[in-house]
Coordinates of C-alpha atoms in Angstrom, one line a residue:
X1 CA 51.0 23.0 43.8
X2 CA 53.9 21.6 41.6
X3 CA 53.3 24.5 39.1
X4 CA 53.5 27.0 41.9
X5 CA 56.7 25.5 43.2
X6 CA 58.2 25.5 39.7
X7 CA 57.2 29.2 39.1
X8 CA 58.6 30.1 42.5
X9 CA 61.9 28.4 41.7
X10 CA 62.1 30.4 38.5
X11 CA 61.4 33.6 40.2
X12 CA 64.0 32.9 42.9
X13 CA 66.6 32.4 40.2
X14 CA 65.6 35.8 38.8
X15 CA 65.2 37.3 42.3
X16 CA 61.7 38.4 41.2
X17 CA 59.0 37.4 43.7
X18 CA 56.0 39.0 45.2
X19 CA 55.1 39.6 48.9
X20 CA 52.8 36.5 49.0
X21 CA 55.5 34.3 47.5
X22 CA 58.0 35.6 50.1
X23 CA 55.6 34.7 52.9
X24 CA 54.9 31.3 51.4
X25 CA 58.7 30.7 51.0
X26 CA 59.2 31.8 54.7
X27 CA 56.4 29.5 55.7
X28 CA 57.9 26.6 53.9
X29 CA 61.3 27.2 55.6
X30 CA 59.7 27.3 59.0
X31 CA 57.6 24.2 58.3
X32 CA 60.8 22.4 57.2
X33 CA 62.5 23.5 60.4
X34 CA 59.6 22.3 62.5
X35 CA 59.6 18.9 60.7
X36 CA 63.3 18.5 61.3
X37 CA 62.9 19.4 65.0
X38 CA 60.0 17.0 65.3
X39 CA 62.4 14.1 64.5
X40 CA 64.2 14.9 67.8
X41 CA 61.0 15.2 69.9
X42 CA 60.8 12.3 72.3
X43 CA 57.7 10.1 72.0
X44 CA 54.9 10.6 74.5
X45 CA 55.2 8.6 77.7
X46 CA 53.1 5.4 77.7
X47 CA 49.8 5.4 79.5
X48 CA 50.1 1.7 80.4
X49 CA 53.1 -0.1 81.9
X50 CA 53.4 -3.6 83.4
X51 CA 55.1 -4.5 86.6
X52 CA 56.1 -7.9 87.8
X53 CA 55.5 -8.1 91.6
X54 CA 55.7 -11.1 93.9
X55 CA 53.5 -13.5 95.9
X56 CA 50.4 -12.3 97.7
X57 CA 51.1 -10.9 101.1
X58 CA 54.7 -10.1 100.2
X59 CA 56.5 -6.8 100.3
X60 CA 56.7 -6.6 96.5
X61 CA 53.0 -7.0 96.1
X62 CA 52.3 -4.5 98.9
X63 CA 54.5 -1.7 97.5
X64 CA 53.5 -2.4 93.9
X65 CA 49.8 -1.7 94.8
X66 CA 50.8 1.6 96.3
X67 CA 52.7 2.5 93.1
X68 CA 49.6 1.5 91.1
X69 CA 47.4 3.8 93.1
X70 CA 49.8 6.7 92.8
X71 CA 50.3 6.3 89.1
X72 CA 46.5 6.0 88.6
X73 CA 46.2 9.6 89.9
X74 CA 48.6 10.7 87.2
X75 CA 46.6 9.0 84.4
X76 CA 48.9 6.0 84.0
X77 CA 47.7 2.4 84.4
X78 CA 50.2 0.2 86.2
X79 CA 49.3 -3.5 85.5
X80 CA 50.5 -5.8 88.3
X81 CA 51.5 -9.4 87.4
X82 CA 52.1 -11.6 90.5
X83 CA 55.2 -13.8 90.5
X84 CA 57.0 -16.2 92.8
X85 CA 59.6 -13.5 93.6
X86 CA 62.7 -11.7 92.5
X87 CA 64.2 -14.5 90.4
X88 CA 61.1 -14.8 88.3
X89 CA 60.9 -11.0 88.1
X90 CA 64.3 -10.8 86.6
X91 CA 63.6 -13.7 84.2
X92 CA 60.5 -11.8 83.0
X93 CA 62.4 -8.6 82.5
X94 CA 64.9 -10.5 80.4
X95 CA 62.4 -12.5 78.3
X96 CA 59.0 -10.9 78.4
X97 CA 58.8 -7.7 76.3
X98 CA 55.5 -6.8 77.9
X99 CA 57.1 -6.4 81.4
X100 CA 58.5 -2.9 82.0
X101 CA 59.7 -3.0 85.6
X102 CA 59.9 -5.1 88.7
X103 CA 61.4 -5.4 92.1
X104 CA 64.7 -7.4 92.2
X105 CA 66.6 -8.3 95.2
X106 CA 70.2 -7.2 95.5
X107 CA 72.8 -9.8 94.8
X108 CA 70.7 -11.7 92.2
X109 CA 72.1 -9.9 89.2
X110 CA 75.6 -8.6 88.5
X111 CA 75.6 -6.9 85.1
X112 CA 77.0 -3.3 85.7
X113 CA 77.4 -2.9 81.9
X114 CA 73.9 -4.2 81.0
X115 CA 72.4 -2.6 77.9
X116 CA 68.8 -4.0 78.2
X117 CA 68.1 -3.4 81.9
X118 CA 68.8 -0.5 84.3
X119 CA 68.3 0.2 88.0
X120 CA 66.1 2.9 89.3
X121 CA 67.8 2.6 92.7
X122 CA 67.3 0.9 96.0
X123 CA 63.8 1.5 97.4
X124 CA 64.1 -0.2 100.8
X125 CA 66.0 -2.9 102.6
X126 CA 64.7 -6.5 102.8
X127 CA 65.8 -8.1 106.1
X128 CA 65.9 -11.9 106.4
X129 CA 63.7 -12.9 109.2
X130 CA 64.2 -16.3 110.8
X131 CA 61.2 -17.3 112.9
X132 CA 61.1 -20.5 114.9
X133 CA 59.2 -22.3 117.7
X134 CA 61.1 -23.4 120.7
X135 CA 63.6 -22.0 123.1
X136 CA 64.2 -18.2 122.7
X137 CA 67.7 -16.8 122.3
X138 CA 69.0 -18.6 119.3
X139 CA 71.8 -16.6 117.7
X140 CA 73.2 -18.8 114.9
X141 CA 71.6 -20.6 112.0
X142 CA 73.6 -23.7 112.7
X143 CA 71.6 -24.1 115.9
X144 CA 68.6 -25.0 113.6
X145 CA 70.4 -27.9 112.0
X146 CA 68.3 -31.0 112.0
X147 CA 65.1 -29.0 112.1
X148 CA 62.6 -28.6 109.3
X149 CA 63.1 -25.1 107.8
X150 CA 60.9 -23.5 105.2
X151 CA 63.3 -21.7 102.8
X152 CA 61.0 -20.1 100.2
X153 CA 59.3 -21.1 96.9
X154 CA 61.3 -22.1 93.8
X155 CA 61.9 -18.9 91.7
X156 CA 61.8 -16.6 94.7
X157 CA 64.6 -14.4 95.9
X158 CA 63.9 -15.8 99.4
X159 CA 65.0 -19.3 98.3
X160 CA 68.1 -17.9 96.7
X161 CA 69.0 -15.8 99.7
X162 CA 68.2 -18.7 102.2
X163 CA 70.3 -21.2 100.4
X164 CA 73.2 -18.7 100.2
X165 CA 73.4 -18.0 103.9
X166 CA 72.5 -21.6 104.9
X167 CA 75.3 -23.0 102.8
X168 CA 77.7 -20.5 104.4
X169 CA 76.5 -21.8 107.8
X170 CA 77.3 -25.4 107.1
X171 CA 74.0 -26.7 105.5
X172 CA 74.0 -28.7 102.4
X173 CA 71.8 -27.4 99.5
X174 CA 70.1 -30.9 99.2
X175 CA 69.5 -31.2 103.0
X176 CA 66.1 -33.0 103.2
X177 CA 65.2 -30.7 106.2
X178 CA 65.1 -27.7 103.9
X179 CA 61.5 -27.4 102.7
X180 CA 60.7 -25.3 99.6
X181 CA 57.7 -23.4 101.0
X182 CA 57.1 -19.7 101.2
X183 CA 54.4 -17.1 101.7
X184 CA 51.2 -18.1 103.4
X185 CA 51.9 -21.8 102.9
X186 CA 55.0 -21.5 104.9
X187 CA 53.3 -19.6 107.7
X188 CA 50.5 -22.2 107.8
X189 CA 53.1 -25.0 107.9
X190 CA 54.8 -23.3 110.8
X191 CA 51.6 -22.8 112.7
X192 CA 50.6 -26.5 112.2
X193 CA 54.0 -27.8 113.2
X194 CA 54.9 -29.2 109.7
X195 CA 58.0 -27.1 109.8
X196 CA 60.0 -25.9 112.8
X197 CA 61.4 -22.6 111.4
X198 CA 60.8 -20.3 108.5
X199 CA 63.1 -17.9 106.6
X200 CA 61.3 -14.9 105.1
X201 CA 62.7 -11.9 103.3
X202 CA 60.8 -8.7 103.2
X203 CA 60.1 -5.3 104.6
X204 CA 58.4 -5.2 108.0
X205 CA 55.4 -3.3 106.3
X206 CA 54.6 -6.4 104.2
X207 CA 51.4 -8.1 105.5
X208 CA 53.2 -11.5 105.7
X209 CA 56.0 -10.2 107.8
X210 CA 53.6 -8.1 110.0
X211 CA 51.6 -11.2 110.8
X212 CA 54.7 -13.2 111.7
X213 CA 56.0 -10.5 114.0
X214 CA 52.6 -10.4 115.7
X215 CA 52.2 -14.2 115.9
X216 CA 52.3 -15.4 119.6
X217 CA 54.8 -18.1 120.4
X218 CA 57.2 -17.4 117.6
X219 CA 60.8 -16.5 118.3
X220 CA 63.0 -14.4 116.1
X221 CA 66.6 -15.5 115.6
X222 CA 69.2 -12.9 116.5
X223 CA 71.9 -12.8 113.8
X224 CA 74.9 -12.4 116.2
X225 CA 77.2 -13.2 113.2
X226 CA 75.6 -10.6 111.0
X227 CA 78.8 -8.6 110.5
X228 CA 80.6 -11.8 109.4
X229 CA 77.9 -12.5 106.8
X230 CA 78.0 -9.0 105.5
X231 CA 81.8 -9.1 105.1
X232 CA 81.5 -12.4 103.2
X233 CA 78.6 -11.3 101.0
X234 CA 79.1 -7.6 100.0
X235 CA 75.5 -7.2 98.8
X236 CA 74.2 -7.8 102.3
X237 CA 73.9 -5.1 105.0
X238 CA 73.5 -5.4 108.8
X239 CA 70.6 -3.9 110.7
X240 CA 69.6 -3.6 114.3
X241 CA 66.1 -3.9 115.6
X242 CA 66.1 -2.0 118.9
X243 CA 64.6 -3.6 122.0
X244 CA 60.8 -3.1 122.4
X245 CA 60.5 -1.7 118.9
X246 CA 57.6 -4.1 118.1
X247 CA 55.7 -3.7 121.4
X248 CA 56.7 -1.4 124.2
X249 CA 54.2 -2.8 126.7
X250 CA 55.3 -6.4 126.3
X251 CA 58.9 -5.5 125.7
X252 CA 59.1 -7.2 122.3
X253 CA 61.8 -8.0 121.3
X254 CA 63.3 -8.2 124.8
X255 CA 66.7 -7.3 123.5
X256 CA 68.3 -5.7 120.5
X257 CA 68.1 -8.0 117.5
X258 CA 70.8 -8.2 114.8
X259 CA 69.4 -8.7 111.3
X260 CA 70.8 -9.2 107.8
X261 CA 69.3 -7.4 104.9
X262 CA 69.5 -7.3 101.1
X263 CA 68.5 -4.3 99.0
X264 CA 65.2 -4.2 97.2
X265 CA 65.8 -2.5 93.9
X266 CA 63.4 -1.2 91.3
X267 CA 64.7 -2.5 87.9
X268 CA 63.3 -1.4 84.5
X269 CA 64.0 -1.9 80.9
X270 CA 66.7 0.5 79.8
X271 CA 64.3 2.1 77.2
X272 CA 61.6 2.9 79.8
X273 CA 60.5 6.5 79.1
X274 CA 62.5 9.0 81.2
X275 CA 59.4 10.9 82.2
X276 CA 57.9 7.7 83.7
X277 CA 61.2 7.0 85.5
X278 CA 61.2 10.4 87.1
X279 CA 57.5 10.0 88.0
X280 CA 58.1 6.6 89.6
X281 CA 61.0 8.0 91.7
X282 CA 58.9 11.0 92.7
X283 CA 56.3 8.7 94.2
X284 CA 59.0 6.4 95.5
X285 CA 60.1 9.2 97.8
X286 CA 56.5 9.4 99.2
X287 CA 56.2 5.6 99.6
X288 CA 59.7 4.7 100.8
X289 CA 61.0 7.9 102.3
X290 CA 59.1 7.9 105.6
X291 CA 60.9 6.7 108.8
X292 CA 60.1 3.1 109.9
X293 CA 61.3 0.3 112.1
X294 CA 64.6 -0.1 110.3
X295 CA 65.2 3.2 108.5
X296 CA 65.3 6.9 109.1
X297 CA 63.5 9.6 107.2
X298 CA 64.4 10.2 103.5
X299 CA 66.9 7.3 103.6
X300 CA 65.3 5.8 100.5
X301 CA 65.2 5.7 97.5
X302 CA 68.9 5.8 96.9
X303 CA 71.4 4.6 94.3
X304 CA 72.9 2.0 96.6
X305 CA 73.0 -1.2 94.5
X306 CA 75.5 -1.5 91.7
X307 CA 74.5 -4.8 90.1
X308 CA 73.0 -2.8 87.1
X309 CA 73.8 0.5 85.5
X310 CA 71.7 3.4 86.9
X311 CA 69.0 4.6 84.4
X312 CA 70.0 8.0 83.0
X313 CA 66.7 9.6 84.2
X314 CA 67.2 8.1 87.6
X315 CA 70.7 9.5 87.8
X316 CA 69.4 13.0 87.0
X317 CA 66.7 12.5 89.6
X318 CA 69.1 11.6 92.4
X319 CA 71.4 14.5 91.4
X320 CA 68.8 17.3 90.9
X321 CA 65.5 16.0 92.2
X322 CA 62.3 15.7 90.2
X323 CA 62.1 17.6 86.9
X324 CA 61.1 21.2 87.4
X325 CA 57.8 20.9 85.5
X326 CA 56.8 17.8 87.3
X327 CA 57.1 19.5 90.6
X328 CA 54.4 22.1 89.9
X329 CA 52.3 20.7 87.0
X330 CA 50.2 17.6 86.4
X331 CA 52.2 14.9 84.8
X332 CA 50.4 15.0 81.4
X333 CA 50.9 18.8 81.1
X334 CA 54.5 18.7 82.3
X335 CA 55.5 16.0 79.7
X336 CA 53.6 17.9 76.9
X337 CA 55.4 21.1 77.6
X338 CA 58.7 19.3 77.9
X339 CA 58.3 17.7 74.5
X340 CA 57.1 20.9 72.9
X341 CA 60.1 22.9 74.1
X342 CA 62.1 21.2 71.3
X343 CA 59.8 22.9 68.8
X344 CA 60.8 26.3 70.1
X345 CA 64.2 25.8 68.4
X346 CA 62.9 26.4 64.9
X347 CA 60.8 29.3 66.2
X348 CA 63.8 30.9 67.7
X349 CA 66.4 29.9 65.2
X350 CA 64.4 30.2 61.9
X351 CA 61.0 31.9 62.3
X352 CA 62.0 34.9 64.3
X353 CA 65.0 35.8 62.0
X354 CA 62.8 35.3 58.9
X355 CA 60.1 37.6 60.3
X356 CA 62.8 40.2 60.7
X357 CA 64.6 39.6 57.4
X358 CA 61.6 39.2 55.1
X359 CA 60.2 42.8 55.3
X360 CA 63.7 44.2 54.6
X361 CA 64.1 41.7 51.7
X362 CA 60.8 42.6 50.3
X363 CA 61.6 46.4 50.4
X364 CA 65.0 45.7 48.9
X365 CA 63.3 43.8 46.1
X366 CA 60.8 46.5 45.4
X367 CA 63.5 49.2 45.5
X368 CA 65.7 47.2 43.2
X369 CA 63.1 47.3 40.5
X370 CA 63.2 51.1 40.6
X371 CA 66.9 51.3 41.0
X372 CA 67.4 49.2 37.9
X373 CA 65.7 51.8 35.8
X374 CA 67.7 54.5 37.5
X375 CA 70.8 52.6 36.4
X376 CA 69.6 52.7 32.8
X377 CA 68.9 56.4 33.2
X378 CA 72.4 56.9 34.5
X379 CA 73.9 55.0 31.6
X380 CA 71.9 57.0 29.2
X381 CA 73.1 60.3 30.8
X382 CA 76.7 59.1 30.7
X383 CA 76.3 58.4 27.0
X384 CA 74.8 61.9 26.5
X385 CA 77.7 63.5 28.3
X386 CA 80.3 61.8 26.1
X387 CA 78.8 63.1 22.9
X388 CA 79.6 66.4 21.3
X389 CA 76.9 69.0 21.2
X390 CA 74.6 69.6 19.4
X391 CA 73.6 65.9 19.1
X392 CA 73.1 64.4 15.7
X393 CA 69.4 64.0 15.0
X394 CA 69.8 60.2 14.5
X395 CA 71.6 59.8 17.9
X396 CA 69.1 62.1 19.6
X397 CA 66.2 60.0 18.3
X398 CA 67.9 56.8 19.5
X399 CA 68.4 58.2 23.0
X400 CA 64.8 59.4 23.1
X401 CA 63.6 56.0 22.0
X402 CA 65.6 54.3 24.8
X403 CA 64.2 56.8 27.3
X404 CA 60.7 56.1 26.1
X405 CA 61.2 52.4 26.5
X406 CA 62.4 52.9 30.1
X407 CA 59.3 55.0 30.7
X408 CA 57.0 52.4 29.2
X409 CA 58.4 49.5 31.2
X410 CA 58.2 51.6 34.4
X411 CA 54.6 52.5 33.7
X412 CA 53.7 48.8 33.1
X413 CA 55.4 47.6 36.2
X414 CA 53.0 47.3 39.1
X415 CA 54.3 48.2 42.5
X416 CA 52.5 48.2 45.8
X417 CA 50.8 51.4 46.9
X418 CA 53.5 52.0 49.5
X419 CA 56.1 52.3 46.7
X420 CA 54.1 54.6 44.3
X421 CA 56.1 57.6 45.6
X422 CA 59.3 56.1 44.2
X423 CA 57.6 55.5 40.8
X424 CA 56.4 59.1 40.5
X425 CA 59.9 60.3 41.4
X426 CA 61.3 58.1 38.7
X427 CA 58.9 59.6 36.1
X428 CA 60.0 63.1 37.1
X429 CA 63.7 62.1 36.6
X430 CA 62.8 60.6 33.2
X431 CA 61.2 63.9 32.1
X432 CA 64.4 65.7 33.3
X433 CA 66.6 63.5 31.2
X434 CA 64.2 63.9 28.2
X435 CA 64.5 67.7 28.6
X436 CA 68.4 67.4 28.5
X437 CA 68.3 65.3 25.3
X438 CA 65.9 67.6 23.5
X439 CA 68.0 70.6 24.6
X440 CA 71.1 68.9 23.3
X441 CA 69.5 68.5 19.9
X442 CA 69.3 72.3 19.5
X443 CA 72.3 74.3 18.2
X444 CA 74.5 75.6 21.1
X445 CA 74.1 79.5 21.1
X446 CA 77.5 79.9 22.7
X447 CA 79.2 78.5 19.7

């Protein structure tokens, strides 16, 4: 191979190369162009990603399982790792390189210029539900002062959210009546009377919230001051649970309920593959886009939280929808075609022009061999025309010798069959010039 390359280099310098060498040269150029383009081809999307979820029975776990099932149909394994909640999820994203994405509650992080994490948008709203036993009709958190309140597990977004709004309502963070319980433990404590009230944060579809809403004897606090909380904490939103939404027959709730809610955001590492981001959001529309107790159709997902920069692929998704190929093709095929499109650049920019140029270049090279001898013939004729007639025998012999050398070289030169016609024409012209020389050696009768 090195000897061939060296020989090819020498022929290139002399502009003397065969058809095979031209094809090989073109192939090398195309291969080099493909190799260069390959450097810009994005890596294939991963077939395994890890998601930090939340406690059993919570909304994070509930929705994560639906994402897992949806991605499994696309050939991607979504590994779920339970956690205590949003705070631990964020900590894992920051410190554990194995975790790729997680649900994080709005207001927990405020890094709009973050370089390591990015938001995939708000997937749904997480109301804060305050359930209690006792007299119905409570409208303010301060009315629960002195009662034992389960405020969530350490490391959960519920605890952070609870302490935030309780502090604004006049509670002290170290109040001994605030019990750090959450999930099923908090529900069990409320049932057994070990706590008098419970703060839970989550979508109404979450199994834990659904059980609490159906639990007989529990009252739901009406946040009459919801607008005031939302003005004080910009990351919170106000919601209204219309009368009888939970049970029309039993008129539950018996009046419109005001609720506070935070956004539930899907957060990922900034380097999560764009194709996976688009796929997640495509299924997010199916999972979160349906109308429910607290939302209308197609209200979510949406880029509503600004605590983190929006992932580039997510931004394109919200502006243009799912990538065109992912709309009609299986995920694996869509991503394969998308990656291979980059390789069309050398085909269009290098291979096609080469395939058009090489035949012309080859013909020019073959013709140039014949034209070179025609040039020598022309020079010889010019020399003949400048001499006085008749020619001196010595000069005539020299010209005939030069002509014979041209004829010998032309005869030895091998040309493809398609160019044989040019060679026979050259030989006829050589004979014509030879006849002129021999005629010029004879005395001119006119003189």
